[in-house]
Amino acid sequence: MKSIAFTINRSIHGSNIGIEGLNVILAAATIQNNIGIFFIGDGILQILNFKNSENIFSRNYPAYFLILVTYGIKKFYVCKKSLLDRDINIQKVFFIDVIVLDPNKMREKIDSYDLILNF
């Protein structure tokens, strides 16, 4: 089977693209185990440890990214520049284990996959 990279580059709130992307990843994970998930730009907000999402009347679906680990997905990458651009501490604890890469390494890693899907 081919390897699949999912790039997530949109914010957690403002559209349904995040939950839709997560649903596609879950579906792909049932038939494929060579999956990498890349959080770029505002996509990094998907995995920050937000608390009290009920205060903005939103479901806390990003916690569902934890389910991906049970599907055997262990390759989660975060763009270092995206963190710096948003003044997010690189040492910040995300609710999943991530590998922080500079943009050039991120591009190389994404390019190593057979199929790239953007959300």
GROMACS .gro file of C-alpha atoms in nm:
model
  119
    1MET     CA    1   0.000   0.000   0.000
    2LYS     CA    2   0.101   0.358  -0.057
    3SER     CA    3   0.201   0.592   0.221
    4ILE     CA    4  -0.029   0.885   0.296
    5ALA     CA    5   0.059   1.228   0.436
    6PHE     CA    6  -0.218   1.440   0.580
    7THR     CA    7  -0.136   1.808   0.614
    8ILE     CA    8  -0.355   2.004   0.851
    9ASN     CA    9  -0.317   2.377   0.800
   10ARG     CA   10  -0.642   2.533   0.922
   11SER     CA   11  -0.744   2.658   1.262
   12ILE     CA   12  -0.952   2.452   1.499
   13HIS     CA   13  -1.247   2.691   1.489
   14GLY     CA   14  -1.427   2.867   1.207
   15SER     CA   15  -1.502   2.570   0.982
   16ASN     CA   16  -1.567   2.198   0.987
   17ILE     CA   17  -1.254   2.113   0.792
   18GLY     CA   18  -1.069   1.993   1.104
   19ILE     CA   19  -1.327   1.735   1.205
   20GLU     CA   20  -1.375   1.634   0.841
   21GLY     CA   21  -1.000   1.582   0.806
   22LEU     CA   22  -0.994   1.377   1.123
   23ASN     CA   23  -1.275   1.157   0.989
   24VAL     CA   24  -1.084   1.096   0.666
   25ILE     CA   25  -0.770   1.010   0.861
   26LEU     CA   26  -0.964   0.764   1.077
   27ALA     CA   27  -1.112   0.600   0.767
   28ALA     CA   28  -0.771   0.574   0.601
   29ALA     CA   29  -0.619   0.431   0.918
   30THR     CA   30  -0.852   0.132   0.901
   31ILE     CA   31  -0.686   0.016   0.576
   32GLN     CA   32  -0.343   0.180   0.585
   33ASN     CA   33  -0.079   0.199   0.853
   34ASN     CA   34   0.187   0.413   0.681
   35ILE     CA   35   0.033   0.750   0.763
   36GLY     CA   36   0.198   1.074   0.869
   37ILE     CA   37   0.012   1.377   0.999
   38PHE     CA   38   0.166   1.721   0.954
   39PHE     CA   39   0.044   2.028   1.143
   40ILE     CA   40   0.140   2.346   0.959
   41GLY     CA   41   0.038   2.710   0.998
   42ASP     CA   42  -0.285   2.750   1.193
   43GLY     CA   43  -0.318   2.370   1.187
   44ILE     CA   44  -0.096   2.354   1.493
   45LEU     CA   45  -0.389   2.494   1.691
   46GLN     CA   46  -0.563   2.159   1.636
   47ILE     CA   47  -0.337   1.986   1.888
   48LEU     CA   48  -0.276   2.252   2.150
   49ASN     CA   49  -0.405   2.150   2.488
   50PHE     CA   50  -0.713   2.379   2.492
   51LYS     CA   51  -0.927   2.363   2.798
   52ASN     CA   52  -1.283   2.489   2.843
   53SER     CA   53  -1.396   2.465   2.481
   54GLU     CA   54  -1.751   2.471   2.614
   55ASN     CA   55  -1.699   2.841   2.689
   56ILE     CA   56  -1.699   2.905   2.314
   57PHE     CA   57  -1.981   2.657   2.251
   58SER     CA   58  -1.757   2.416   2.065
   59ARG     CA   59  -1.705   2.043   2.084
   60ASN     CA   60  -1.351   1.947   2.186
   61TYR     CA   61  -1.292   1.716   1.889
   62PRO     CA   62  -0.910   1.759   1.879
   63ALA     CA   63  -0.889   1.516   2.170
   64TYR     CA   64  -1.000   1.256   1.915
   65PHE     CA   65  -0.653   1.279   1.761
   66LEU     CA   66  -0.553   1.056   2.054
   67ILE     CA   67  -0.762   0.779   1.899
   68LEU     CA   68  -0.525   0.773   1.603
   69VAL     CA   69  -0.255   0.623   1.822
   70THR     CA   70  -0.477   0.319   1.883
   71TYR     CA   71  -0.501   0.283   1.504
   72GLY     CA   72  -0.122   0.256   1.494
   73ILE     CA   73  -0.050   0.610   1.374
   74LYS     CA   74   0.252   0.745   1.554
   75LYS     CA   75   0.395   0.997   1.309
   76PHE     CA   76   0.280   1.345   1.410
   77TYR     CA   77   0.488   1.639   1.291
   78VAL     CA   78   0.468   2.009   1.379
   79CYS     CA   79   0.628   2.294   1.186
   80LYS     CA   80   0.876   2.481   1.404
   81LYS     CA   81   0.827   2.808   1.212
   82SER     CA   82   0.450   2.786   1.263
   83LEU     CA   83   0.506   2.763   1.638
   84LEU     CA   84   0.747   3.056   1.638
   85ASP     CA   85   0.520   3.272   1.418
   86ARG     CA   86   0.239   3.227   1.671
   87ASP     CA   87   0.460   3.277   1.978
   88ILE     CA   88   0.386   2.926   2.097
   89ASN     CA   89   0.655   2.778   2.316
   90ILE     CA   90   0.831   2.500   2.128
   91GLN     CA   91   0.853   2.311   2.457
   92LYS     CA   92   0.473   2.334   2.496
   93VAL     CA   93   0.316   2.005   2.582
   94PHE     CA   94   0.070   1.895   2.317
   95PHE     CA   95  -0.183   1.629   2.402
   96ILE     CA   96  -0.011   1.394   2.154
   97ASP     CA   97   0.358   1.327   2.107
   98VAL     CA   98   0.490   1.530   1.815
   99ILE     CA   99   0.815   1.575   1.628
  100VAL     CA  100   0.901   1.941   1.564
  101LEU     CA  101   1.069   2.001   1.227
  102ASP     CA  102   1.198   2.312   1.055
  103PRO     CA  103   1.018   2.397   0.728
  104ASN     CA  104   1.280   2.241   0.498
  105LYS     CA  105   1.280   1.909   0.684
  106MET     CA  106   0.901   1.920   0.697
  107ARG     CA  107   0.882   1.959   0.317
  108GLU     CA  108   1.132   1.673   0.267
  109LYS     CA  109   0.933   1.449   0.498
  110ILE     CA  110   0.601   1.530   0.330
  111ASP     CA  111   0.754   1.473  -0.013
  112SER     CA  112   0.862   1.124   0.093
  113TYR     CA  113   0.495   1.012   0.102
  114ASP     CA  114   0.316   0.870  -0.203
  115LEU     CA  115  -0.008   1.062  -0.149
  116ILE     CA  116  -0.064   1.400   0.014
  117LEU     CA  117  -0.407   1.514   0.133
  118ASN     CA  118  -0.459   1.868   0.265
  119PHE     CA  119  -0.708   1.978   0.530
   0.00000   0.00000   0.00000
